[in-house]
């Protein structure tokens, strides 16, 4: 049993509150990680508000990074002392997992949203009370977490954990959508709706792919200015300025009105990628003949449509080459300031807050 500090959400919509909790020992397939950093992702706030099938109370956090402390008997992919990033979990046995598309794993919902419930199954407890843990196979708004070989990616020890933590969800989602799912080619035109962490990661990836016109739409001027330093060729704060004829449009906003208005801005054979959160399962009226006759596509994308074990090393190579300047998106906060970090994310003031976990001398 590990005693740890963690941020708990007691009930849907409640604040994150730091508490001392117990984490069960690693099971045979689990990896105990001393967490050093964890990004705050929009999905954490969607889960906090109870819009996904999560349990309460729960510990969220799913962009964890840290150092392996112990491994279960069946784990041979990492060992204590290894530096790791933690991504989403998947079963490894279904068709999607075999196709290296674990974002579409048949067990995605139970493994990533429902988690584990108590110390007897490797979960988290407050005394006798089970707390929802192992969200996204991690729950890393905490000083310690249990993860798995499939969602733990070993990285070199010289790399900064606090800058690379968001690769495990937000960055791979935006970059994977552009580089893998859409497979953007040199010279193509792309529009990115929303300049948050996912949208700006899509912009950086579009620049890496050599896209010609890279247009970003957002309400916040400081985000648009940043987008231009990351490769955007046009920054629009109004739909009327977005332009037309896009080979690719990436929606990260979840705005039904925006998505609806953008379908006609696709070029012939253009593709709209739905990457945002769409709480409440909104419906869209579609001009079917315009989609059919112009060969347009609409595709849903989970976590970029990538396999973290293959894709995160590619992103790290881009980071080392200076093509993914993630530090421009990030502001660091101690775990104890999680309320401030969440507020900065919700107001749009900070694109990617990253929480830092202090560990005393051992
Ligand atoms: Zn699977
Ligand atoms: Zn996320």
Short mmCIF file of C-alpha atoms and ligand atoms in Angstrom, two decimals:
data_model
loop_
_atom_site.label_atom_id
_atom_site.label_comp_id
_atom_site.label_asym_id
_atom_site.label_seq_id
_atom_site.Cartn_x
_atom_site.Cartn_y
_atom_site.Cartn_z
CA UNK A 1 0.00 0.00 0.00
CA UNK A 2 1.30 3.46 -0.95
CA UNK A 3 0.21 6.59 0.93
CA UNK A 4 -0.14 9.44 -1.54
CA UNK A 5 -1.44 12.94 -2.12
CA UNK A 6 -4.17 13.17 -4.73
CA UNK A 7 -6.85 15.57 -6.01
CA UNK A 8 -10.31 14.07 -5.44
CA UNK A 9 -13.63 15.13 -6.97
CA UNK A 10 -16.37 14.13 -4.53
CA UNK A 11 -19.44 14.48 -6.75
CA UNK A 12 -20.31 15.73 -10.26
CA UNK A 13 -19.35 19.40 -10.58
CA UNK A 14 -17.46 19.55 -7.25
CA UNK A 15 -14.02 21.14 -6.91
CA UNK A 16 -10.74 19.20 -6.95
CA UNK A 17 -9.63 18.74 -3.32
CA UNK A 18 -6.17 17.54 -2.24
CA UNK A 19 -6.26 14.64 0.22
CA UNK A 20 -4.02 11.93 1.60
CA UNK A 21 -5.21 8.56 0.23
CA UNK A 22 -3.98 4.98 -0.05
CA UNK A 23 -3.10 3.29 -3.34
CA UNK A 24 -3.13 -0.52 -3.55
CA UNK A 25 0.04 -2.43 -4.48
CA UNK A 26 0.64 -3.16 -8.18
CA UNK A 27 -1.15 -6.27 -9.45
CA UNK A 28 0.74 -8.72 -11.72
CA UNK A 29 0.15 -6.58 -14.84
CA UNK A 30 0.52 -3.18 -13.19
CA UNK A 31 3.28 -0.60 -12.94
CA UNK A 32 3.59 1.68 -9.90
CA UNK A 33 4.77 5.12 -11.04
CA UNK A 34 5.91 8.00 -8.85
CA UNK A 35 4.23 10.83 -10.74
CA UNK A 36 6.32 13.96 -11.37
CA UNK A 37 3.92 15.87 -13.64
CA UNK A 38 0.44 15.67 -15.16
CA UNK A 39 -1.20 17.92 -17.72
CA UNK A 40 -4.75 19.18 -17.22
CA UNK A 41 -6.86 18.04 -20.20
CA UNK A 42 -10.33 19.26 -21.14
CA UNK A 43 -11.59 15.69 -20.70
CA UNK A 44 -10.68 15.88 -16.98
CA UNK A 45 -13.16 18.74 -16.66
CA UNK A 46 -15.80 16.87 -18.68
CA UNK A 47 -15.33 13.91 -16.30
CA UNK A 48 -15.42 16.21 -13.24
CA UNK A 49 -18.79 17.48 -14.42
CA UNK A 50 -20.12 13.91 -14.73
CA UNK A 51 -20.63 14.01 -18.51
CA UNK A 52 -18.79 10.71 -19.01
CA UNK A 53 -19.54 7.38 -17.29
CA UNK A 54 -17.17 7.99 -14.36
CA UNK A 55 -17.70 7.05 -10.71
CA UNK A 56 -17.66 9.51 -7.82
CA UNK A 57 -15.68 10.22 -5.80
CA UNK A 58 -12.76 9.82 -8.23
CA UNK A 59 -9.20 10.88 -8.87
CA UNK A 60 -8.84 12.09 -12.48
CA UNK A 61 -5.71 13.11 -14.42
CA UNK A 62 -4.62 11.27 -17.57
CA UNK A 63 -1.47 12.96 -18.89
CA UNK A 64 0.85 11.54 -16.27
CA UNK A 65 4.64 11.37 -16.42
CA UNK A 66 7.01 10.03 -13.82
CA UNK A 67 9.49 7.41 -12.68
CA UNK A 68 8.70 3.71 -12.32
CA UNK A 69 8.84 2.65 -8.67
CA UNK A 70 7.77 -1.02 -8.86
CA UNK A 71 6.38 -3.49 -11.40
CA UNK A 72 4.10 -6.55 -11.17
CA UNK A 73 5.36 -10.06 -11.90
CA UNK A 74 4.13 -10.10 -15.54
CA UNK A 75 5.62 -6.73 -16.53
CA UNK A 76 8.80 -6.90 -18.61
CA UNK A 77 8.55 -3.63 -20.58
CA UNK A 78 9.92 -1.28 -17.90
CA UNK A 79 11.81 -1.50 -14.62
CA UNK A 80 12.17 0.64 -11.51
CA UNK A 81 13.97 3.89 -12.27
CA UNK A 82 12.72 4.13 -15.87
CA UNK A 83 11.22 7.49 -16.90
CA UNK A 84 7.80 7.10 -18.49
CA UNK A 85 4.87 8.95 -20.05
CA UNK A 86 1.41 7.49 -19.47
CA UNK A 87 -1.29 7.47 -22.15
CA UNK A 88 -4.78 5.98 -22.43
CA UNK A 89 -5.42 2.29 -21.79
CA UNK A 90 -6.61 -0.46 -24.15
CA UNK A 91 -7.13 -4.23 -24.04
CA UNK A 92 -4.50 -5.39 -26.53
CA UNK A 93 -6.71 -8.23 -27.76
CA UNK A 94 -9.46 -6.74 -29.94
CA UNK A 95 -9.39 -5.99 -33.66
CA UNK A 96 -8.69 -2.27 -33.20
CA UNK A 97 -5.81 -2.99 -30.83
CA UNK A 98 -4.35 -5.48 -33.35
CA UNK A 99 -4.64 -2.76 -36.02
CA UNK A 100 -2.65 -0.32 -33.79
CA UNK A 101 -5.84 1.75 -33.36
CA UNK A 102 -6.34 1.36 -29.58
CA UNK A 103 -8.42 4.56 -29.40
CA UNK A 104 -11.21 2.41 -30.83
CA UNK A 105 -10.62 -0.52 -28.45
CA UNK A 106 -13.84 -2.35 -27.58
CA UNK A 107 -12.94 -1.83 -23.91
CA UNK A 108 -12.13 1.91 -24.26
CA UNK A 109 -14.98 3.11 -22.04
CA UNK A 110 -14.53 0.74 -19.08
CA UNK A 111 -10.74 0.97 -19.14
CA UNK A 112 -10.52 4.75 -19.45
CA UNK A 113 -13.61 6.20 -17.77
CA UNK A 114 -14.81 3.64 -15.25
CA UNK A 115 -11.51 2.75 -13.61
CA UNK A 116 -11.06 0.65 -10.50
CA UNK A 117 -12.80 1.07 -7.19
CA UNK A 118 -10.62 0.11 -4.24
CA UNK A 119 -7.32 -1.14 -2.86
CA UNK A 120 -8.23 -4.81 -3.35
CA UNK A 121 -8.26 -4.43 -7.13
CA UNK A 122 -5.37 -2.01 -7.33
CA UNK A 123 -7.47 1.08 -6.78
CA UNK A 124 -7.53 4.01 -4.35
CA UNK A 125 -9.06 4.21 -0.88
CA UNK A 126 -9.80 6.79 1.81
CA UNK A 127 -9.74 4.59 4.90
CA UNK A 128 -12.49 2.03 4.26
CA UNK A 129 -14.07 4.02 1.43
CA UNK A 130 -13.15 3.09 -2.16
CA UNK A 131 -12.33 6.04 -4.41
CA UNK A 132 -12.58 5.79 -8.20
CA UNK A 133 -9.07 5.38 -9.56
CA UNK A 134 -7.15 4.08 -12.56
CA UNK A 135 -9.02 6.50 -14.83
CA UNK A 136 -7.40 6.20 -18.30
CA UNK A 137 -5.39 3.38 -16.69
CA UNK A 138 -3.70 5.96 -14.45
CA UNK A 139 -5.49 8.69 -12.34
CA UNK A 140 -2.45 10.93 -12.18
CA UNK A 141 -3.61 14.07 -10.37
CA UNK A 142 -1.68 12.32 -7.63
CA UNK A 143 1.84 11.63 -6.41
CA UNK A 144 1.52 7.94 -7.35
CA UNK A 145 -0.46 5.87 -9.85
CA UNK A 146 -0.85 2.34 -11.20
CA UNK A 147 -0.58 1.91 -14.96
CA UNK A 148 0.02 -0.90 -17.48
CA UNK A 149 2.54 -1.98 -20.10
CA UNK A 150 0.14 -0.95 -22.86
CA UNK A 151 -0.21 2.67 -21.71
CA UNK A 152 3.26 3.30 -20.31
CA UNK A 153 5.85 4.59 -22.79
CA UNK A 154 9.49 4.62 -21.67
CA UNK A 155 11.43 7.76 -22.57
CA UNK A 156 15.07 8.85 -22.26
CA UNK A 157 16.07 10.23 -18.87
CA UNK A 158 17.37 13.53 -20.24
CA UNK A 159 13.88 14.54 -21.46
CA UNK A 160 11.78 16.97 -19.34
CA UNK A 161 8.82 15.05 -17.88
CA UNK A 162 6.89 18.25 -17.10
CA UNK A 163 7.01 19.40 -20.74
CA UNK A 164 6.32 16.01 -22.34
CA UNK A 165 3.50 14.85 -20.02
CA UNK A 166 0.78 16.24 -22.37
CA UNK A 167 2.02 14.01 -25.21
CA UNK A 168 -0.04 11.22 -23.58
CA UNK A 169 -3.37 12.80 -24.52
CA UNK A 170 -3.79 16.39 -25.75
CA UNK A 171 -0.73 16.65 -27.96
CA UNK A 172 -1.04 13.20 -29.53
CA UNK A 173 -4.74 13.88 -30.18
CA UNK A 174 -4.08 17.03 -32.22
CA UNK A 175 -0.88 15.84 -33.87
CA UNK A 176 -2.15 12.30 -34.51
CA UNK A 177 -5.31 13.61 -36.17
CA UNK A 178 -3.21 15.59 -38.66
CA UNK A 179 -0.28 13.21 -39.21
CA UNK A 180 -2.07 9.83 -39.03
CA UNK A 181 -5.87 10.00 -39.35
CA UNK A 182 -6.00 12.82 -41.94
CA UNK A 183 -2.50 12.14 -43.30
CA UNK A 184 -2.12 15.78 -44.38
CA UNK A 185 0.10 16.16 -47.44
CA UNK A 186 2.46 19.00 -48.42
CA UNK A 187 0.61 21.97 -49.89
CA UNK A 188 -2.85 21.00 -48.64
CA UNK A 189 -5.14 23.51 -46.93
CA UNK A 190 -6.26 22.87 -43.36
CA UNK A 191 -8.47 24.76 -40.91
CA UNK A 192 -8.23 24.14 -37.16
CA UNK A 193 -11.23 25.20 -35.09
CA UNK A 194 -10.09 26.13 -31.59
CA UNK A 195 -6.57 27.07 -30.49
CA UNK A 196 -6.40 25.10 -27.25
CA UNK A 197 -3.79 22.42 -26.62
CA UNK A 198 -5.33 19.98 -29.11
CA UNK A 199 -5.85 22.64 -31.78
CA UNK A 200 -2.35 24.10 -31.43
CA UNK A 201 -0.87 20.60 -31.54
CA UNK A 202 -2.77 20.14 -34.81
CA UNK A 203 -1.25 23.41 -36.07
CA UNK A 204 2.30 22.31 -35.19
CA UNK A 205 1.65 18.97 -36.89
CA UNK A 206 0.23 20.68 -39.99
CA UNK A 207 3.45 22.68 -40.23
CA UNK A 208 5.47 19.46 -39.83
CA UNK A 209 3.38 17.88 -42.63
CA UNK A 210 4.13 20.85 -44.90
CA UNK A 211 0.52 22.01 -45.26
CA UNK A 212 0.15 25.13 -47.41
CA UNK A 213 -2.68 27.18 -45.89
CA UNK A 214 -3.01 26.62 -42.11
CA UNK A 215 -5.94 28.64 -40.74
CA UNK A 216 -6.80 28.77 -37.05
CA UNK A 217 -10.08 30.01 -35.57
CA UNK A 218 -10.33 31.09 -31.92
CA UNK A 219 -11.88 33.82 -29.77
CA UNK A 220 -8.70 34.63 -27.81
CA UNK A 221 -6.18 36.96 -29.43
CA UNK A 222 -3.25 35.66 -27.35
CA UNK A 223 -3.94 32.14 -28.60
CA UNK A 224 -4.10 33.34 -32.20
CA UNK A 225 -0.78 35.17 -31.79
CA UNK A 226 0.77 32.00 -30.41
CA UNK A 227 -0.74 29.96 -33.26
CA UNK A 228 1.10 32.16 -35.76
CA UNK A 229 4.43 31.45 -34.06
CA UNK A 230 3.64 27.72 -34.33
CA UNK A 231 2.99 27.73 -38.07
CA UNK A 232 -0.51 29.10 -38.66
CA UNK A 233 -0.61 31.19 -41.84
CA UNK A 234 -3.96 32.84 -41.04
CA UNK A 235 -5.42 33.57 -37.60
CA UNK A 236 -9.18 34.21 -37.62
CA UNK A 237 -11.32 35.36 -34.70
CA UNK A 238 -14.49 35.22 -36.76
CA UNK A 239 -15.98 32.48 -38.94
CA UNK A 240 -16.32 34.95 -41.82
CA UNK A 241 -12.52 35.25 -41.97
CA UNK A 242 -11.93 31.51 -42.08
CA UNK A 243 -12.05 31.13 -45.85
CA UNK A 244 -13.11 28.18 -48.01
CA UNK A 245 -11.82 25.18 -49.92
CA UNK A 246 -10.15 23.24 -47.12
CA UNK A 247 -8.80 19.76 -47.74
CA UNK A 248 -9.07 19.19 -44.00
CA UNK A 249 -10.99 20.78 -41.14
CA UNK A 250 -10.28 19.76 -37.55
CA UNK A 251 -12.92 20.61 -34.95
CA UNK A 252 -11.55 20.75 -31.42
CA UNK A 253 -14.26 23.06 -30.06
CA UNK A 254 -17.24 20.72 -29.74
CA UNK A 255 -19.42 23.57 -31.02
CA UNK A 256 -22.33 22.18 -33.04
CA UNK A 257 -23.00 25.55 -34.70
CA UNK A 258 -19.39 25.85 -35.80
CA UNK A 259 -19.22 22.29 -37.14
CA UNK A 260 -22.49 22.81 -38.97
CA UNK A 261 -21.27 26.05 -40.58
CA UNK A 262 -17.95 24.54 -41.65
CA UNK A 263 -19.04 21.55 -43.71
CA UNK A 264 -19.54 23.80 -46.73
CA UNK A 265 -16.01 25.12 -46.31
CA UNK A 266 -14.59 21.71 -47.24
CA UNK A 267 -13.04 21.36 -50.68
CA UNK A 268 -14.02 18.58 -53.07
CA UNK A 269 -12.99 15.34 -51.28
CA UNK A 270 -12.30 17.34 -48.12
CA UNK A 271 -12.52 15.71 -44.71
CA UNK A 272 -13.94 17.08 -41.45
CA UNK A 273 -12.41 15.48 -38.35
CA UNK A 274 -14.49 15.56 -35.16
CA UNK A 275 -11.96 15.69 -32.33
CA UNK A 276 -13.74 17.77 -29.68
CA UNK A 277 -15.92 16.64 -26.78
CA UNK A 278 -19.60 16.60 -27.71
CA UNK A 279 -21.45 16.31 -24.39
CA UNK A 280 -25.17 15.66 -24.63
CA UNK A 281 -24.80 13.76 -27.94
CA UNK A 282 -25.85 16.72 -30.14
CA UNK A 283 -27.35 16.04 -33.58
CA UNK A 284 -26.45 17.79 -36.83
CA UNK A 285 -28.68 18.47 -39.85
CA UNK A 286 -26.60 17.57 -42.90
CA UNK A 287 -26.96 18.45 -46.59
CA UNK A 288 -26.46 14.87 -47.74
CA UNK A 289 -26.36 15.65 -51.44
CA UNK A 290 -23.59 18.24 -50.94
CA UNK A 291 -21.57 15.66 -49.01
CA UNK A 292 -22.23 12.92 -51.55
CA UNK A 293 -21.67 14.91 -54.71
CA UNK A 294 -18.44 16.53 -53.49
CA UNK A 295 -16.93 13.35 -52.08
CA UNK A 296 -16.66 14.86 -48.63
CA UNK A 297 -16.02 12.83 -45.52
CA UNK A 298 -16.75 13.29 -41.82
CA UNK A 299 -14.61 11.23 -39.47
CA UNK A 300 -14.63 10.84 -35.69
CA UNK A 301 -11.21 10.75 -34.04
CA UNK A 302 -10.29 9.40 -30.60
CA UNK A 303 -6.82 10.28 -29.24
CA UNK A 304 -5.63 11.14 -32.77
CA UNK A 305 -6.21 7.62 -34.15
CA UNK A 306 -2.72 6.52 -33.15
CA UNK A 307 -0.92 3.85 -31.15
CA UNK A 308 0.91 5.65 -28.31
CA UNK A 309 3.72 3.06 -28.29
CA UNK A 310 4.57 3.95 -31.90
CA UNK A 311 3.46 7.58 -32.11
CA UNK A 312 4.87 9.09 -28.88
CA UNK A 313 8.47 8.24 -29.91
CA UNK A 314 7.80 10.02 -33.25
CA UNK A 315 6.54 13.08 -31.37
CA UNK A 316 9.61 13.03 -29.14
CA UNK A 317 11.84 13.03 -32.24
CA UNK A 318 9.95 16.13 -33.48
CA UNK A 319 10.34 17.73 -30.03
CA UNK A 320 14.09 17.09 -30.02
CA UNK A 321 14.33 18.62 -33.51
CA UNK A 322 12.56 21.78 -32.31
CA UNK A 323 9.40 21.15 -34.34
CA UNK A 324 7.10 20.73 -31.31
CA UNK A 325 7.89 23.68 -29.01
CA UNK A 326 5.48 22.47 -26.32
CA UNK A 327 6.98 24.75 -23.68
CA UNK A 328 5.16 27.65 -25.39
CA UNK A 329 1.80 26.05 -24.46
CA UNK A 330 2.61 25.13 -20.88
CA UNK A 331 2.45 26.79 -17.48
CA UNK A 332 3.55 24.81 -14.42
CA UNK A 333 1.61 24.66 -11.13
CA UNK A 334 2.25 22.67 -7.94
CA UNK A 335 -0.41 19.96 -7.42
CA UNK A 336 -1.68 21.95 -4.42
CA UNK A 337 -2.65 24.79 -6.82
CA UNK A 338 -4.87 22.56 -8.97
CA UNK A 339 -7.86 24.90 -8.51
CA UNK A 340 -5.86 27.78 -9.98
CA UNK A 341 -4.60 25.58 -12.83
CA UNK A 342 -8.14 24.45 -13.69
CA UNK A 343 -9.46 28.03 -13.56
CA UNK A 344 -6.68 29.17 -15.92
CA UNK A 345 -7.59 26.37 -18.33
CA UNK A 346 -11.32 27.14 -18.22
CA UNK A 347 -10.86 30.88 -18.74
CA UNK A 348 -8.58 30.22 -21.70
CA UNK A 349 -5.73 32.17 -20.05
CA UNK A 350 -3.41 29.15 -20.04
CA UNK A 351 -3.39 26.66 -22.89
CA UNK A 352 -1.90 23.69 -21.07
CA UNK A 353 -1.53 23.83 -17.29
CA UNK A 354 0.79 21.09 -16.03
CA UNK A 355 0.73 20.05 -12.37
CA UNK A 356 4.03 19.26 -10.68
CA UNK A 357 4.20 16.65 -7.89
CA UNK A 358 6.82 17.13 -5.20
CA UNK A 359 8.52 14.02 -3.84
CA UNK A 360 10.60 14.29 -0.69
CA UNK A 361 14.11 12.77 -0.46
CA UNK A 362 14.03 8.98 -0.31
ZN1 LIG B 1 -8.70 -3.49 -27.52
ZN1 LIG B 2 -7.26 14.07 -22.50
#
